[in-house]
Structures are given as C-alpha cells and as structure tokens.
Amino acid sequence: MSTTDKSFGKVPAVTFLFWIIKIAATTLGETGGDAVSMSMDLGYLVGTGIFALIFVVAVWFQIRAQTFHPWLYWATIIATTTVGTTLADFADRSLGIGYAGGSSLLFALLIGSLAVWYWSLGSVAIESINSRKAEMFYWVTIMFSQTLGTALGDWTADNAGFGYGGSALLFSALLVIIAALYYWTKISRTLLFWAAFILTRPLGAVVGDFLDKPIDHGGLALSRYAATVALFGFIGACLIIFPQRAGVKAH
C-alpha cells in the first residue's frame, strides 16, 4: 500500500514511545487523582465527579475532531487515568468491596465492554476505529481498563504483599513477556495490545504510589503536586521532541 493509499485514524501509531508516554500518563493519573482526593481533601466521590466531567469533555472533543491531534489524544488518556484512580479508590474503599471485589467487578466490566464492542462492530482492533461508534467503545473500554489497573495495582501492593517496588517489578515482567510474545509468536496482535494496555495501568499506579505515599508505607513521600507537574512536563517534552504520527486506519 503506498503512502497516498493509506487512511490515517485518530489514535497514535503503537510504537515504543507510545508505551513510554502511556506509562507516564498512568503514573500521572495516580499522583493527580490522589492530589485532588487526598491532598486537597475533597474525597473520592467529589474527585471522581470532577475528573468524570473532564473525561466527558475530553472525549467529546476527541470524537468531534476530524484528524489525529497528539495533545488532545493524550489529554483524554490522562483524563481516563485520573477518573480511573478516584473511581477505583471510591469503589475499593468507600463502598467497602475491597481490592479483590473492585478488581473482579472492573474486570467483568472491561471484558463486557470488549465483548459488546466486538459483537456490535466485529473487531476491537485499534485499526478498526473508523467511526464515532467505534471511538465511543474505545474510550469506554480504556476508562474501564484504567480503573481496573488502579484497583489491581493496589491489590498487589497492599493485600498481596508485594509492596510498591515488588508490584512494579511484577507488572514490568508481565509486560516483558507480552513483548516477547509479540516478537516471537503469532498470537493475536489485538489481544496482546489490550493485555499490554491494561497492564501498563497498574504499573503506573504502583509507581505513582511509590512516589507519593509516606515512607512508613513504603513510598518516597514526594509531593503529589510536584510529581504531577513533573510528569506533565515529561509527557509534554516527549510530544514536542518526538512528534507522533497517526496509526493507519482499516477500511
């Protein structure tokens, strides 16, 4: 297929840089979500309401856009990570269902979202995102994956006893396995993409917690505000220094 024959979508090409920014964005979601719900003492419910509104507005602009805009796309990703952080914390802690219950519920919602998406449009591959309906499924699925990632990260770090460092190593190892499967097997690329996308979220969550949680809880006790600003700066620098291209869209 020649360059002139290609049709480009509104999501970025999946490259190594994509995954670096994704992990940074999920880490930012953890520190930013905690900054609002904990440092500002607004609570998980109010924090969820604030970030849910930002998420809805960001998705609205993203879906109405005619072409790929890196800054808008990653702003929307960050919106999903922040609302995912506060929503998961609200479900796990305020509703009292615990990390295992929250993770199980969110995993079911995520699988349900992917199943309905596939049943409705016949594919959940990112190359198939060529309509507003597909985009809606994409962002709802991402929001569920980000929320699940927070609950899963908290579960492994706290209940499973891995701690923040151990959990980061665990999820990093799982991502390395997925990368190996991508390069050395013929397993569905769509399956591997979503598996990696989901696992980058708990990795970012435990890294974020490691940065801002108290020292006696295994963290570094860094300022949530400073960590959030630093992560914003890192993502912005990546977008400026390494311009992203849109992924090729299937017809």
XYZ file of N, CA and C in Angstrom:
753
model
N 0.855 -1.194 0.000
C 0.000 0.000 0.000
C 0.889 1.241 0.000
N 0.701 2.135 -0.906
C 1.504 3.351 -0.974
C 1.024 4.345 0.058
N 1.865 5.363 0.330
C 1.502 6.378 1.323
C 0.212 7.085 0.946
N 0.020 7.332 -0.345
C -1.168 8.052 -0.777
C -2.425 7.204 -0.654
N -2.257 5.866 -0.574
C -3.410 4.984 -0.444
C -3.837 4.791 0.998
N -2.986 5.200 1.924
C -3.267 4.953 3.333
C -4.268 5.956 3.882
N -5.107 5.460 4.807
C -6.034 6.316 5.527
C -5.636 6.278 6.991
N -5.433 7.445 7.584
C -4.935 7.513 8.952
C -6.066 7.794 9.939
N -5.980 7.134 11.089
C -7.010 7.263 12.104
C -6.746 8.398 13.076
N -7.431 8.340 14.217
C -7.339 9.411 15.208
C -6.656 8.946 16.491
N -6.042 7.775 16.429
C -5.247 7.286 17.554
C -3.812 7.125 17.066
N -2.830 7.244 17.951
C -1.432 7.206 17.505
C -0.975 5.821 17.086
N 0.047 5.805 16.253
C 0.689 4.538 15.909
C 1.293 3.956 17.185
N 1.189 2.639 17.333
C 1.681 1.981 18.544
C 3.173 1.710 18.384
N 3.968 2.554 19.003
C 5.422 2.455 18.950
C 5.959 2.355 20.381
N 7.272 2.228 20.504
C 7.887 2.202 21.834
C 7.571 3.485 22.599
N 7.602 4.633 21.895
C 7.295 5.907 22.540
C 5.867 5.928 23.059
N 4.959 5.315 22.313
C 3.563 5.237 22.762
C 3.484 4.623 24.156
N 4.209 3.537 24.362
C 4.138 2.854 25.651
C 4.834 3.656 26.755
N 5.900 4.353 26.423
C 6.569 5.200 27.416
C 5.621 6.302 27.897
N 4.964 6.971 26.953
C 4.029 8.037 27.324
C 2.833 7.462 28.072
N 2.386 6.289 27.659
C 1.241 5.662 28.334
C 1.561 5.385 29.800
N 2.731 4.846 30.079
C 3.106 4.571 31.469
C 3.225 5.875 32.261
N 3.818 6.905 31.651
C 3.919 8.201 32.323
C 2.536 8.782 32.599
N 1.629 8.629 31.630
C 0.281 9.158 31.802
C -0.472 8.431 32.907
N -0.270 7.113 33.006
C -0.952 6.369 34.060
C -0.367 6.685 35.433
N 0.931 6.938 35.475
C 1.547 7.361 36.737
C 1.012 8.727 37.141
N 0.901 9.617 36.173
C 0.335 10.947 36.425
C -1.101 10.837 36.924
N -1.852 9.891 36.347
C -3.223 9.702 36.798
C -3.304 9.358 38.271
N -2.348 8.571 38.737
C -2.333 8.189 40.148
C -1.977 9.373 41.034
N -0.897 10.085 40.701
C -0.489 11.217 41.534
C -1.497 12.360 41.445
N -2.028 12.601 40.236
C -3.008 13.674 40.076
C -4.318 13.360 40.771
N -4.782 12.106 40.638
C -6.013 11.711 41.312
C -5.873 11.787 42.816
N -4.736 11.317 43.353
C -4.507 11.377 44.798
C -4.364 12.823 45.279
N -3.799 13.688 44.425
C -3.635 15.090 44.813
C -4.985 15.741 45.066
N -5.954 15.423 44.216
C -7.288 16.027 44.354
C -8.077 15.377 45.482
N -8.109 14.045 45.515
C -8.949 13.356 46.503
C -8.335 13.356 47.902
N -6.993 13.292 47.992
C -6.343 13.198 49.301
C -5.701 14.509 49.735
N -4.777 15.027 48.924
C -4.068 16.246 49.333
C -5.012 17.430 49.465
N -5.966 17.564 48.544
C -6.958 18.635 48.639
C -8.105 18.264 49.579
N -8.113 16.995 50.009
C -9.110 16.503 50.966
C -10.541 16.643 50.423
N -10.712 16.423 49.121
C -12.049 16.501 48.544
C -12.785 15.169 48.582
N -12.047 14.104 48.821
C -12.667 12.789 48.894
C -12.762 12.131 47.527
N -12.982 10.814 47.543
C -13.011 10.056 46.299
C -14.237 10.367 45.449
N -15.386 10.569 46.082
C -16.606 10.803 45.318
C -16.550 12.140 44.585
N -16.152 13.190 45.294
C -16.051 14.508 44.658
C -14.961 14.492 43.597
N -13.829 13.851 43.927
C -12.754 13.750 42.945
C -13.204 13.029 41.695
N -13.970 11.956 41.862
C -14.494 11.229 40.710
C -15.420 12.099 39.877
N -16.258 12.882 40.547
C -17.166 13.775 39.825
C -16.408 14.809 38.999
N -15.360 15.383 39.576
C -14.549 16.387 38.863
C -13.888 15.765 37.640
N -13.235 14.630 37.851
C -12.498 14.009 36.741
C -13.433 13.375 35.715
N -14.598 12.925 36.152
C -15.563 12.376 35.201
C -16.031 13.461 34.238
N -16.238 14.670 34.762
C -16.638 15.786 33.909
C -15.534 16.116 32.906
N -14.288 16.153 33.379
C -13.154 16.405 32.484
C -13.067 15.317 31.426
N -13.272 14.064 31.838
C -13.230 12.929 30.915
C -14.292 13.065 29.831
N -15.518 13.386 30.212
C -16.610 13.515 29.237
C -16.304 14.634 28.239
N -15.821 15.767 28.733
C -15.498 16.896 27.848
C -14.362 16.519 26.900
N -13.322 15.881 27.432
C -12.178 15.491 26.598
C -12.595 14.508 25.515
N -13.407 13.513 25.875
C -13.878 12.532 24.887
C -14.746 13.205 23.831
N -15.560 14.153 24.245
C -16.424 14.880 23.300
C -15.575 15.592 22.247
N -14.540 16.284 22.691
C -13.653 16.975 21.736
C -12.885 15.980 20.875
N -12.425 14.884 21.493
C -11.668 13.880 20.761
C -12.523 13.254 19.655
N -13.754 12.939 19.953
C -14.620 12.298 18.959
C -15.012 13.275 17.853
N -15.185 14.535 18.201
C -15.556 15.521 17.192
C -14.387 15.931 16.299
N -13.182 15.687 16.745
C -12.009 16.037 15.936
C -12.009 15.222 14.646
N -11.555 15.826 13.577
C -11.547 15.162 12.277
C -10.259 14.401 12.006
N -9.188 14.790 12.680
C -7.889 14.154 12.477
C -7.226 13.892 13.828
N -6.096 13.229 13.788
C -5.348 12.915 14.994
C -4.629 14.148 15.523
N -4.878 14.458 16.800
C -4.207 15.562 17.486
C -3.524 14.992 18.728
N -2.196 14.860 18.713
C -1.494 14.220 19.834
C -1.824 14.810 21.200
N -1.844 16.135 21.298
C -2.102 16.759 22.595
C -3.506 16.442 23.095
N -4.482 16.453 22.198
C -5.858 16.136 22.589
C -5.979 14.664 22.971
N -5.363 13.813 22.188
C -5.442 12.374 22.481
C -4.873 12.076 23.862
N -3.672 12.586 24.144
C -3.054 12.262 25.431
C -3.716 12.980 26.596
N -4.314 14.134 26.346
C -5.116 14.780 27.396
C -6.303 13.895 27.763
N -6.892 13.262 26.752
C -8.022 12.373 27.008
C -7.572 11.122 27.746
N -6.407 10.585 27.377
C -5.861 9.433 28.108
C -5.632 9.790 29.570
N -5.036 10.959 29.809
C -4.787 11.393 31.192
C -6.110 11.542 31.943
N -7.138 12.047 31.265
C -8.449 12.169 31.904
C -8.977 10.799 32.326
N -8.749 9.769 31.498
C -9.210 8.436 31.875
C -8.426 7.888 33.064
N -7.147 8.241 33.158
C -6.342 7.714 34.261
C -6.703 8.380 35.588
N -6.996 9.673 35.550
C -7.346 10.357 36.802
C -8.722 9.918 37.304
N -9.693 9.839 36.405
C -11.022 9.377 36.839
C -10.943 7.904 37.243
N -10.079 7.140 36.581
C -9.909 5.747 36.959
C -9.339 5.598 38.356
N -8.415 6.476 38.725
C -7.814 6.437 40.060
C -8.844 6.694 41.142
N -9.572 7.792 41.032
C -10.524 8.147 42.084
C -11.728 7.204 42.103
N -12.151 6.734 40.924
C -13.296 5.817 40.867
C -12.948 4.477 41.501
N -11.752 3.969 41.198
C -11.333 2.699 41.796
C -11.188 2.828 43.307
N -10.585 3.933 43.757
C -10.430 4.144 45.196
C -11.793 4.263 45.876
N -12.747 4.905 45.213
C -14.096 5.029 45.782
C -14.741 3.654 45.896
N -14.621 2.841 44.837
C -15.223 1.507 44.865
C -14.553 0.610 45.903
N -13.224 0.637 45.939
C -12.480 -0.251 46.833
C -12.642 0.130 48.306
N -12.608 1.439 48.568
C -12.528 1.892 49.956
C -13.850 2.436 50.483
N -14.465 3.345 49.749
C -15.701 3.954 50.249
C -16.877 2.985 50.193
N -16.968 2.157 49.156
C -18.066 1.195 49.048
C -17.797 -0.067 49.847
N -16.538 -0.242 50.253
C -16.204 -1.357 51.129
C -16.147 -2.717 50.467
N -15.988 -2.762 49.125
C -15.936 -4.074 48.468
C -14.508 -4.610 48.389
N -13.547 -3.800 48.793
C -12.167 -4.260 48.842
C -11.507 -4.315 47.478
N -10.188 -4.536 47.498
C -9.429 -4.566 46.244
C -9.822 -5.757 45.380
N -10.023 -6.918 46.010
C -10.392 -8.108 45.235
C -11.768 -7.923 44.598
N -12.712 -7.414 45.369
C -14.050 -7.187 44.833
C -14.054 -6.129 43.750
N -13.318 -5.034 43.996
C -13.253 -3.969 42.997
C -12.589 -4.437 41.716
N -11.493 -5.183 41.848
C -10.786 -5.679 40.662
C -11.662 -6.645 39.873
N -12.376 -7.527 40.577
C -13.242 -8.503 39.901
C -14.374 -7.805 39.165
N -14.996 -6.820 39.826
C -16.098 -6.089 39.195
C -15.613 -5.335 37.964
N -14.496 -4.659 38.083
C -13.979 -3.859 36.977
C -13.478 -4.733 35.832
N -12.918 -5.904 36.163
C -12.500 -6.832 35.112
C -13.715 -7.314 34.326
N -14.797 -7.590 35.033
C -16.026 -8.022 34.358
C -16.568 -6.913 33.453
N -16.519 -5.673 33.929
C -16.990 -4.551 33.112
C -16.110 -4.360 31.883
N -14.802 -4.532 32.063
C -13.875 -4.388 30.940
C -14.124 -5.464 29.887
N -14.217 -6.706 30.312
C -14.479 -7.797 29.370
C -15.833 -7.609 28.708
N -16.819 -7.141 29.480
C -18.137 -6.877 28.910
C -18.091 -5.797 27.851
N -17.302 -4.740 28.107
C -17.170 -3.657 27.133
C -16.545 -4.158 25.843
N -15.479 -4.951 25.947
C -14.830 -5.502 24.764
C -15.763 -6.454 24.017
N -16.528 -7.248 24.766
C -17.444 -8.204 24.141
C -18.550 -7.498 23.367
N -19.133 -6.471 23.975
C -20.195 -5.715 23.292
C -19.639 -4.989 22.072
N -18.441 -4.444 22.220
C -17.771 -3.765 21.100
C -17.571 -4.742 19.939
N -17.051 -5.924 20.250
C -16.809 -6.923 19.202
C -18.119 -7.388 18.579
N -19.114 -7.639 19.413
C -20.424 -8.095 18.921
C -21.064 -7.042 18.033
N -20.882 -5.776 18.383
C -21.522 -4.692 17.642
C -20.819 -4.362 16.333
N -19.468 -4.379 16.337
C -18.713 -3.909 15.165
C -17.815 -4.971 14.527
N -17.681 -6.120 15.171
C -16.929 -7.205 14.569
C -15.436 -7.181 14.795
N -14.916 -6.172 15.471
C -13.477 -6.079 15.740
C -13.226 -5.100 16.880
N -12.194 -5.406 17.679
C -11.771 -4.474 18.732
C -10.348 -3.998 18.456
N -9.855 -4.243 17.247
C -8.522 -3.781 16.868
C -8.517 -2.268 16.729
N -7.423 -1.627 17.128
C -7.383 -0.168 17.048
C -7.394 0.315 15.602
N -6.962 -0.555 14.671
C -7.012 -0.179 13.258
C -8.438 -0.079 12.742
N -9.382 -0.662 13.492
C -10.780 -0.653 13.062
C -11.566 0.535 13.612
N -10.871 1.426 14.327
C -11.567 2.581 14.898
C -11.752 3.627 13.803
N -12.804 3.463 13.034
C -13.045 4.327 11.883
C -14.440 4.945 11.890
N -15.057 4.993 13.067
C -16.374 5.620 13.190
C -16.524 6.164 14.603
N -17.477 7.035 14.800
C -17.698 7.598 16.133
C -18.170 6.529 17.113
N -18.930 5.563 16.614
C -19.390 4.472 17.485
C -18.207 3.664 17.990
N -17.262 3.377 17.089
C -16.058 2.638 17.487
C -15.243 3.450 18.486
N -15.164 4.758 18.273
C -14.427 5.616 19.205
C -15.055 5.605 20.583
N -16.379 5.600 20.645
C -17.050 5.552 21.941
C -16.714 4.265 22.676
N -16.765 3.132 21.968
C -16.376 1.864 22.585
C -14.927 1.915 23.054
N -14.071 2.484 22.237
C -12.644 2.581 22.551
C -12.424 3.323 23.865
N -13.053 4.477 24.014
C -12.815 5.286 25.212
C -13.489 4.713 26.450
N -14.649 4.093 26.294
C -15.286 3.442 27.441
C -14.433 2.269 27.912
N -13.917 1.491 26.956
C -13.050 0.362 27.295
C -11.780 0.841 27.993
N -11.201 1.915 27.492
C -9.999 2.462 28.118
C -10.287 2.931 29.535
N -11.418 3.591 29.725
C -11.759 4.066 31.066
C -11.882 2.897 32.043
N -12.535 1.804 31.605
C -12.636 0.627 32.467
C -11.259 0.028 32.738
N -10.392 -0.006 31.706
C -9.059 -0.588 31.889
C -8.226 0.239 32.863
N -8.372 1.559 32.790
C -7.620 2.427 33.697
C -8.098 2.263 35.142
N -9.408 2.114 35.306
C -9.960 1.927 36.647
C -9.547 0.578 37.213
N -9.635 -0.461 36.386
C -9.195 -1.790 36.805
C -7.726 -1.764 37.212
N -6.899 -1.068 36.443
C -5.469 -1.020 36.723
C -5.157 -0.450 38.090
N -5.900 0.583 38.486
C -5.704 1.160 39.815
C -6.026 0.152 40.903
N -7.179 -0.500 40.781
C -7.583 -1.489 41.778
C -6.607 -2.656 41.821
N -6.162 -3.106 40.647
C -5.239 -4.240 40.581
C -3.884 -3.879 41.180
N -3.414 -2.663 40.905
C -2.150 -2.223 41.481
C -2.213 -2.153 42.996
N -3.305 -1.589 43.522
C -3.467 -1.507 44.970
C -3.560 -2.901 45.598
N -4.232 -3.800 44.897
C -4.403 -5.164 45.400
C -3.050 -5.858 45.559
N -2.220 -5.801 44.519
C -0.922 -6.481 44.589
C 0.016 -5.810 45.585
N -0.037 -4.476 45.640
C 0.877 -3.749 46.525
C 0.508 -3.925 47.991
N -0.793 -3.923 48.286
C -1.246 -3.962 49.678
C -1.642 -5.372 50.130
N -2.699 -5.899 49.559
C -3.225 -7.188 50.023
C -2.311 -8.364 49.704
N -1.738 -8.375 48.507
C -0.881 -9.499 48.110
C 0.514 -9.402 48.710
N 0.843 -8.256 49.284
C 2.105 -8.114 49.995
C 3.332 -7.874 49.144
N 3.148 -7.523 47.858
C 4.299 -7.271 47.002
C 4.958 -5.925 47.299
N 4.196 -4.989 47.859
C 4.720 -3.643 48.040
C 4.788 -2.931 46.709
N 5.132 -1.649 46.750
C 5.154 -0.870 45.513
C 6.291 -1.304 44.590
N 7.471 -1.518 45.149
C 8.596 -1.938 44.331
C 8.382 -3.318 43.731
N 7.921 -4.259 44.555
C 7.671 -5.609 44.078
C 6.585 -5.647 43.020
N 5.525 -4.840 43.210
C 4.441 -4.791 42.230
C 4.931 -4.207 40.912
N 5.774 -3.177 41.000
C 6.317 -2.586 39.773
C 7.137 -3.619 39.002
N 7.930 -4.409 39.712
C 8.715 -5.459 39.059
C 7.807 -6.527 38.462
N 6.747 -6.883 39.175
C 5.805 -7.893 38.686
C 5.171 -7.467 37.368
N 4.615 -6.245 37.332
C 3.928 -5.795 36.122
C 4.917 -5.509 34.992
N 6.121 -5.079 35.343
C 7.152 -4.894 34.318
C 7.512 -6.234 33.684
N 7.636 -7.268 34.508
C 7.965 -8.601 33.998
C 6.854 -9.119 33.086
N 5.610 -8.884 33.463
C 4.485 -9.318 32.623
C 4.489 -8.589 31.280
N 4.852 -7.322 31.295
C 4.931 -6.565 30.040
C 6.082 -7.057 29.170
N 7.184 -7.445 29.788
C 8.298 -8.015 29.019
C 7.857 -9.317 28.361
N 7.088 -10.129 29.064
C 6.572 -11.378 28.496
C 5.671 -11.095 27.299
N 4.808 -10.090 27.438
C 3.928 -9.732 26.330
C 4.739 -9.264 25.129
N 5.780 -8.479 25.381
C 6.652 -8.025 24.290
C 7.307 -9.213 23.599
N 7.764 -10.191 24.382
C 8.384 -11.383 23.803
C 7.378 -12.155 22.956
N 6.146 -12.264 23.443
C 5.104 -12.949 22.676
C 4.811 -12.215 21.370
N 4.890 -10.898 21.414
C 4.646 -10.101 20.212
C 5.708 -10.370 19.144
N 6.963 -10.405 19.566
C 8.053 -10.551 18.610
C 8.302 -11.987 18.172
N 7.986 -12.957 19.029
C 8.400 -14.327 18.739
C 7.253 -15.319 18.599
N 6.009 -14.848 18.615
C 4.877 -15.750 18.380
C 3.910 -15.082 17.415
N 2.898 -15.826 17.044
C 1.862 -15.298 16.148
C 0.537 -15.077 16.877
N 0.621 -14.928 18.190
C -0.584 -14.646 18.975
C -1.210 -13.343 18.489
N -2.527 -13.280 18.530
C -3.254 -12.108 18.057
C -2.647 -10.812 18.569
N -2.301 -9.919 17.622
C -1.736 -8.622 17.999
C -2.751 -7.777 18.762
N -4.011 -7.933 18.431
C -5.057 -7.192 19.137
C -5.132 -7.639 20.592
N -5.076 -8.953 20.833
C -5.096 -9.484 22.195
C -3.899 -8.977 22.986
N -2.713 -9.020 22.366
C -1.507 -8.574 23.059
C -1.550 -7.069 23.328
N -2.105 -6.294 22.380
C -2.203 -4.848 22.597
C -3.041 -4.547 23.836
N -4.224 -5.161 23.914
C -5.100 -4.852 25.044
C -4.519 -5.383 26.350
N -3.837 -6.517 26.303
C -3.193 -7.029 27.512
C -2.127 -6.055 28.002
N -1.313 -5.547 27.064
C -0.284 -4.570 27.438
C -0.905 -3.266 27.901
N -1.951 -2.831 27.225
C -2.604 -1.572 27.586
C -3.141 -1.654 29.016
N -3.744 -2.795 29.346
C -4.302 -2.967 30.689
C -3.188 -3.011 31.733
N -2.097 -3.725 31.458
C -1.039 -3.914 32.455
C -0.196 -2.668 32.690
N -0.134 -1.755 31.699
C 0.614 -0.523 31.942
C -0.056 0.326 33.011
N -1.373 0.145 33.190
C -2.070 0.954 34.195
C -1.682 0.590 35.624
N -1.736 -0.689 36.034
C -1.280 -0.970 37.404
C 0.195 -0.668 37.610
N 1.008 -0.790 36.546
C 2.411 -0.399 36.675
C 2.505 1.081 37.018
N 1.788 1.924 36.275
C 1.793 3.354 36.566
C 1.222 3.657 37.939
N 0.197 2.883 38.330
C -0.438 3.116 39.631
C 0.526 2.865 40.779
N 1.257 1.753 40.727
C 2.169 1.448 41.837
C 3.393 2.365 41.815
N 3.832 2.778 40.634
C 4.934 3.748 40.561
C 4.484 5.085 41.153
N 3.256 5.505 40.814
C 2.722 6.743 41.375
C 2.608 6.677 42.881
N 2.109 5.537 43.394
C 2.007 5.365 44.844
C 3.391 5.352 45.493
N 4.346 4.722 44.840
C 5.714 4.691 45.371
C 6.282 6.101 45.508
N 5.938 6.967 44.558
C 6.453 8.331 44.596
C 5.839 9.148 45.730
N 4.502 8.992 45.945
C 3.850 9.942 46.849
C 3.364 9.379 48.186
N 3.425 8.085 48.386
C 2.959 7.532 49.655
C 4.009 7.751 50.754
N 3.586 7.786 52.030
C 4.523 8.012 53.144
C 5.624 6.963 53.188
N 6.752 7.343 53.753
C 7.896 6.440 53.838
C 7.554 5.190 54.649
N 6.769 5.364 55.741
C 6.427 4.199 56.569
C 5.440 3.266 55.878
N 4.907 3.686 54.715
C 4.056 2.820 53.908
C 4.790 2.298 52.677
N 6.088 2.527 52.619
C 6.882 2.019 51.511
C 7.069 2.981 50.356
N 6.633 4.243 50.518
C 6.774 5.229 49.455
C 7.935 6.177 49.703
N 8.049 7.164 48.810
C 9.117 8.160 48.934
C 8.624 9.466 49.555
N 7.304 9.571 49.762
C 6.699 10.753 50.393
C 6.968 12.043 49.611
N 7.049 11.942 48.296
C 7.219 13.142 47.477
C 5.896 13.895 47.367
N 5.985 15.168 47.067
C 4.785 15.971 46.888
C 3.979 15.454 45.691
N 2.682 15.228 45.893
C 1.824 14.794 44.784
C 1.747 15.872 43.716
N 1.735 17.116 44.154
C 1.658 18.223 43.194
C 2.926 18.282 42.343
N 4.075 18.175 42.996
C 5.344 18.250 42.269
C 5.491 17.080 41.308
N 5.124 15.876 41.769
C 5.213 14.697 40.908
C 4.300 14.835 39.700
N 3.104 15.362 39.924
C 2.136 15.532 38.828
C 2.654 16.530 37.801
N 3.183 17.653 38.282
C 3.722 18.670 37.369
C 4.916 18.109 36.594
N 5.783 17.363 37.273
C 6.953 16.787 36.611
C 6.537 15.808 35.518
N 5.522 15.007 35.789
C 5.048 14.049 34.801
C 4.385 14.749 33.616
N 3.638 15.807 33.904
C 3.076 16.622 32.821
C 4.201 17.142 31.929
N 5.255 17.646 32.575
C 6.387 18.181 31.816
C 7.060 17.121 30.970
N 7.216 15.920 31.523
C 7.849 14.829 30.782
C 7.028 14.451 29.551
N 5.716 14.314 29.733
C 4.849 13.954 28.606
C 4.875 15.050 27.548
N 4.803 16.306 28.000
C 4.863 17.419 27.053
C 6.162 17.433 26.270
N 7.270 17.167 26.953
C 8.572 17.141 26.278
C 8.619 16.025 25.237
N 8.052 14.866 25.576
C 8.017 13.751 24.625
C 7.234 14.124 23.371
N 6.115 14.809 23.550
C 5.280 15.171 22.404
C 5.946 16.241 21.536
N 6.726 17.096 22.164
C 7.416 18.150 21.408
C 8.649 17.613 20.683
N 9.435 16.820 21.411
C 10.709 16.335 20.855
C 10.491 15.205 19.848
N 9.514 14.347 20.137
C 9.262 13.190 19.267
C 7.835 13.247 18.727
N 7.603 14.024 17.673
C 6.256 14.155 17.114
C 5.672 12.786 16.774
N 4.413 12.609 17.123
C 3.748 11.334 16.870
C 2.964 11.365 15.559
N 2.833 10.187 14.980
C 2.016 10.058 13.784
C 0.794 9.208 14.102
N -0.243 9.421 13.314
C -1.463 8.641 13.497
C -1.279 7.232 12.975
N -1.993 6.293 13.578
C -1.956 4.927 13.092
C -2.781 4.788 11.817
N -2.431 3.797 11.016
C -3.165 3.531 9.776
C -4.531 2.936 10.137
N -5.554 3.430 9.476
C -6.924 3.014 9.738
C -7.365 1.976 8.703
N -8.009 0.909 9.201
C -8.519 -0.113 8.283
C -9.779 0.394 7.587
N -9.989 -0.027 6.355
C -11.176 0.380 5.609
C -12.297 -0.633 5.795
